[in-house]
Coordinates of C-alpha atoms in Angstrom, one line a residue:
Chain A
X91 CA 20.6 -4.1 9.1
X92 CA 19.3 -3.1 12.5
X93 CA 20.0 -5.4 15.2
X94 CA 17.9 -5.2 18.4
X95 CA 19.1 -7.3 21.0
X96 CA 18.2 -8.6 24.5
X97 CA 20.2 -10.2 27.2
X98 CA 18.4 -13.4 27.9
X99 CA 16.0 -15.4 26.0
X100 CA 15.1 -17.4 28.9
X101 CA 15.5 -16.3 32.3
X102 CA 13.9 -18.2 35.5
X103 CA 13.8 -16.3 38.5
X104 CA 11.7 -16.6 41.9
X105 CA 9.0 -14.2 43.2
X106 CA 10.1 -11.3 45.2
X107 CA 13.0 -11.1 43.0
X108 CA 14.4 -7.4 41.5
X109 CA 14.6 -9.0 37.6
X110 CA 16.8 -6.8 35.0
X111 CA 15.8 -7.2 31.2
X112 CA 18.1 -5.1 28.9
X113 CA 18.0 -4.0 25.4
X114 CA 20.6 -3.0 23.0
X115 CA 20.0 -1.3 19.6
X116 CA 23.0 -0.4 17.4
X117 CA 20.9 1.8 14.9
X118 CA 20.7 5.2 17.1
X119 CA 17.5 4.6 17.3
X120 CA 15.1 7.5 19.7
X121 CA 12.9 5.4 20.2
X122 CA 12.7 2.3 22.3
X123 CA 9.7 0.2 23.9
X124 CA 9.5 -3.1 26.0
X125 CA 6.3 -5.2 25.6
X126 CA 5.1 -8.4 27.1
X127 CA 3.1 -10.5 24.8
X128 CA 1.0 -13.2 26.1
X129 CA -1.8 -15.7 24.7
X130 CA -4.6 -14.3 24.1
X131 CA -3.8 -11.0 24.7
X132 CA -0.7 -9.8 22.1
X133 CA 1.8 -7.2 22.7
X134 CA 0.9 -5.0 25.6
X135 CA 3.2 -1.5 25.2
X136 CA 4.5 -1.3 29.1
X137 CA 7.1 1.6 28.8
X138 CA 8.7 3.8 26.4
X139 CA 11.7 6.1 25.8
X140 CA 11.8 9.1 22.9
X141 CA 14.9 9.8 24.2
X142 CA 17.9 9.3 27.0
X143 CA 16.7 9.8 30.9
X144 CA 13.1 9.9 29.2
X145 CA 10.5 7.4 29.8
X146 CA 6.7 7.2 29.2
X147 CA 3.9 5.1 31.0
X148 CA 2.0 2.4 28.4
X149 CA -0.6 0.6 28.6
X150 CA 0.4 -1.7 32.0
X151 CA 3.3 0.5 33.9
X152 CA 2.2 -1.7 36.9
X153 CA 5.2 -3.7 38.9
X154 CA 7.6 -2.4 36.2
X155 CA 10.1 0.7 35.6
X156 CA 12.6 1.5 33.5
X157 CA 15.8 2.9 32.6
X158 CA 17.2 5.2 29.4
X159 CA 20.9 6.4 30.7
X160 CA 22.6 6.2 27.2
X161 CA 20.7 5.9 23.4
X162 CA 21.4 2.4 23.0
X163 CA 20.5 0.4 25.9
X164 CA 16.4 0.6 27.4
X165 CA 16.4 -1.6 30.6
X166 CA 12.7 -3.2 32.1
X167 CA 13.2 -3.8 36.1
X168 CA 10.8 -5.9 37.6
X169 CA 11.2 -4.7 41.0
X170 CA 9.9 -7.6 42.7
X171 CA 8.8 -10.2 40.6
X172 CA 5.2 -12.1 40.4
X173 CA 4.1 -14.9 39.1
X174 CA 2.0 -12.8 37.1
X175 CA 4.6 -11.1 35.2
X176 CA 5.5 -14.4 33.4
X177 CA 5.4 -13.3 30.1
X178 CA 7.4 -13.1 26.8
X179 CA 9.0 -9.6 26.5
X180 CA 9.6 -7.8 23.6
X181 CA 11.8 -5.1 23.3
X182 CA 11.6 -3.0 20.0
X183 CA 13.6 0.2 18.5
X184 CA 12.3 2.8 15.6
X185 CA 13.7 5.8 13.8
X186 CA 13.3 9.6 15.1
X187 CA 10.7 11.9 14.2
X188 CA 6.9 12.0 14.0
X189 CA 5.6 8.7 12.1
X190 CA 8.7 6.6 12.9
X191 CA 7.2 4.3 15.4
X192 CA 5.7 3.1 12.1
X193 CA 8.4 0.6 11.8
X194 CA 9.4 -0.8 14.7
X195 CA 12.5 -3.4 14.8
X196 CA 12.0 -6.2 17.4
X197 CA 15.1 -8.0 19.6
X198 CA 14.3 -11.8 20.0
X199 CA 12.2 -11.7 23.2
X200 CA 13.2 -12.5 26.9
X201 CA 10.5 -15.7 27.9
X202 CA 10.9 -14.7 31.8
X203 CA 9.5 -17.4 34.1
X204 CA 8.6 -16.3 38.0
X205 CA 8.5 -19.4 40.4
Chain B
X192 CA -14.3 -3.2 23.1
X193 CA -10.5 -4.2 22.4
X194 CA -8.3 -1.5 20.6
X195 CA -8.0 -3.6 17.8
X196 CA -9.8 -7.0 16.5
X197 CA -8.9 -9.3 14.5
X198 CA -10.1 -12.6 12.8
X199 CA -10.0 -15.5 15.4
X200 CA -7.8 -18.5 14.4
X201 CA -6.0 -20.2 13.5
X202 CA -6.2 -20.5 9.4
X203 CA -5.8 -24.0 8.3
X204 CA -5.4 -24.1 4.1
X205 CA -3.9 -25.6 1.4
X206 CA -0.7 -24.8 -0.2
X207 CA -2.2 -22.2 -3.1
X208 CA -5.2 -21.2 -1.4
X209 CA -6.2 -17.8 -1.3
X210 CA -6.6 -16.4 2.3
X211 CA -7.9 -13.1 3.8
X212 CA -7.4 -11.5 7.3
X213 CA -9.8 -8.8 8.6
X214 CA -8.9 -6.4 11.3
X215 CA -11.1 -3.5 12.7
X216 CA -10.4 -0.6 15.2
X217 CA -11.9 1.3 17.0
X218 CA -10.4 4.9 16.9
X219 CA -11.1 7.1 14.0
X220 CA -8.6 9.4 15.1
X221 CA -5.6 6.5 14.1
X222 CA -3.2 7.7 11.8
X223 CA -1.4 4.8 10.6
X224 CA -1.8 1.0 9.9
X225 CA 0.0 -2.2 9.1
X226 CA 0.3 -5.8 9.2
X227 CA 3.6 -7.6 10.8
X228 CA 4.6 -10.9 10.5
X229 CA 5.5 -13.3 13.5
X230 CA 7.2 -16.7 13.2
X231 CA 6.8 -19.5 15.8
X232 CA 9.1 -18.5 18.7
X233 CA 10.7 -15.1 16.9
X234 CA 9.7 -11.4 17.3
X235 CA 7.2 -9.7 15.0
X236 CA 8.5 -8.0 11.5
X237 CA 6.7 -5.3 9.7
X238 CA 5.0 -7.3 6.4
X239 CA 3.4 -4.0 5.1
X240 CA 1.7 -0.5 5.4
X241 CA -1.6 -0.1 4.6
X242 CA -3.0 2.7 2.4
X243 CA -6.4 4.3 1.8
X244 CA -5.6 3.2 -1.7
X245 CA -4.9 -0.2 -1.2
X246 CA -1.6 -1.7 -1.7
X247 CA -0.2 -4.8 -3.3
X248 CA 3.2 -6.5 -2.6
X249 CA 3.9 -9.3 -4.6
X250 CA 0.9 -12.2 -3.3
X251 CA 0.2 -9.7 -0.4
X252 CA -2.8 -7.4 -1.2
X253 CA -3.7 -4.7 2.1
X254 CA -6.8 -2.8 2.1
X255 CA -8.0 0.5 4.3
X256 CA -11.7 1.3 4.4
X257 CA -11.1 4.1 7.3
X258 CA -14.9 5.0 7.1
X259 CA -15.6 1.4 8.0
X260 CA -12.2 1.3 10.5
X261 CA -11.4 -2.0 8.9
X262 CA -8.1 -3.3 7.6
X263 CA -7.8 -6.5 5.4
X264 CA -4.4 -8.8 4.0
X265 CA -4.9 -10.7 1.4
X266 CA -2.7 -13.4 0.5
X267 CA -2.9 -15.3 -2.6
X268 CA -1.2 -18.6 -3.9
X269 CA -0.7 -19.2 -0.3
X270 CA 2.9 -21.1 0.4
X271 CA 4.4 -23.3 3.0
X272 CA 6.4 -20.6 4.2
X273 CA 3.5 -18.2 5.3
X274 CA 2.7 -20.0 7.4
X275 CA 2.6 -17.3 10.8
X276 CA 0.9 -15.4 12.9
X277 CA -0.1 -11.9 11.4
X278 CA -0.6 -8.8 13.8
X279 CA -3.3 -6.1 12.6
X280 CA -1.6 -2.9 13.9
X281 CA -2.4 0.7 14.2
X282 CA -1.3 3.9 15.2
X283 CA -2.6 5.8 17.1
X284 CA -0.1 9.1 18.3
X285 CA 3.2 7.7 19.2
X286 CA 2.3 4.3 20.0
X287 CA 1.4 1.4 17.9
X288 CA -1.6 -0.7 19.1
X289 CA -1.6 -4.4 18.3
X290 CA -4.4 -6.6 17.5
X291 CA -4.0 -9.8 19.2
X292 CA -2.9 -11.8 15.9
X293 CA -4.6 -14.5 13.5
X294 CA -2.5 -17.6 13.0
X295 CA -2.1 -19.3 9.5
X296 CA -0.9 -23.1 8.8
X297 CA 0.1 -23.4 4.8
X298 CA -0.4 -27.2 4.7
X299 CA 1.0 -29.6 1.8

């Protein structure tokens, strides 16, 4: 069974604030992605990874970076939080190889609050 | 124009009710296309794919009309335990592209 998991499922923090999300995935999984779903608005792709010390811009790279330095572990850094980045995040793992972001396997969400 | 559309909720029906979901997207050039599954407060899980030729999982029926770009679930003898929010969801190169979800309550 894959097993996608994330460090917090709620985290409070304060604005201005460098916030660390990270995700573990015990599948060897390439692939990793963190989203941030929100009302109205469903999963928004922010980065990805096909691979370690690789990353790639999504849809809303804005106020957000990342970090691949082994397979297993994808870290979001909020580099100085806004209220506007509170938000459910999603971080989600798939197989190698052309196609295989067809399944993606989800960790449990981080609901991140910014006061 | 969002990526990808889907029915407004939410879906309120009976237990045993048949219910559809519609989806549509806008890129032609999309390769691949399913419906996940998200429970109240969990992450989403991939229900199905969906094929050109239709394809039919126990009660779950998906359908692909890629001249119309439109993707439909349909669920039949609806139960309590469907009850969910289903994501339309497409690929399009090596991202997936989520519609914003449609919401079903199974009700006694």
């Amino acid at each position: 069974d894959v097993k996608v998991t994330q460090s917090s499922r709620y985290l409070v923090k304060r604005t201005g604030e460098k916030v660390f999300l990270e995700c573990v995935q015990d599948m060897d999984h390439e692939n990793m992605f963190w989203y941030r779903q929100d009302p109205g608005l469903g999963l928004r792709l922010i980065y990805f990874s096909y691979d370690v010390k690789m990353k790639e811009k999504g849809d809303i790279p804005e106020g957000y970076s990342v970090s691949r330095e082994k397979k297993e572990r994808f870290s979001l850094i909020l580099e100085s939080a806004s209220t506007n980045q509170t938000s459910m995040y999603l971080c989600a793992s798939s197989r190698p190889g052309q196609g295989s972001t067809d399944t993606q396997y989800f960790g449990p969400g981080t609901r991140l609050t910014v006061l | 124009r969002k990526e990808v559309e889907q029915d407004p909720g939410p879906f309120n029906v009976p237990e045993g009710a048949t219910v559809a979901f519609n989806c549509t997207y806008s890129n032609s050039a999309s390769q691949s296309f399913f419906w996940y599954r998200q429970d109240c407060r969990k992450e989403p899980k991939l229900l199905m794919s969906v094929y050109s030729s239709g394809n039919e999982d126990g009660r779950f029926t998906a359908q692909l009309n890629r001249a119309s770009q439109y993707i439909s679930l349909l669920i039949r003898d609806s139960k309590l335990s469907d009850s969910a929010t289903y994501l339309c969801v497409v690929r399009e190169g090596g991202k997936l592209i989520f519609g914003q979800g449609t919401e079903l309550s199974v009700k006694p």
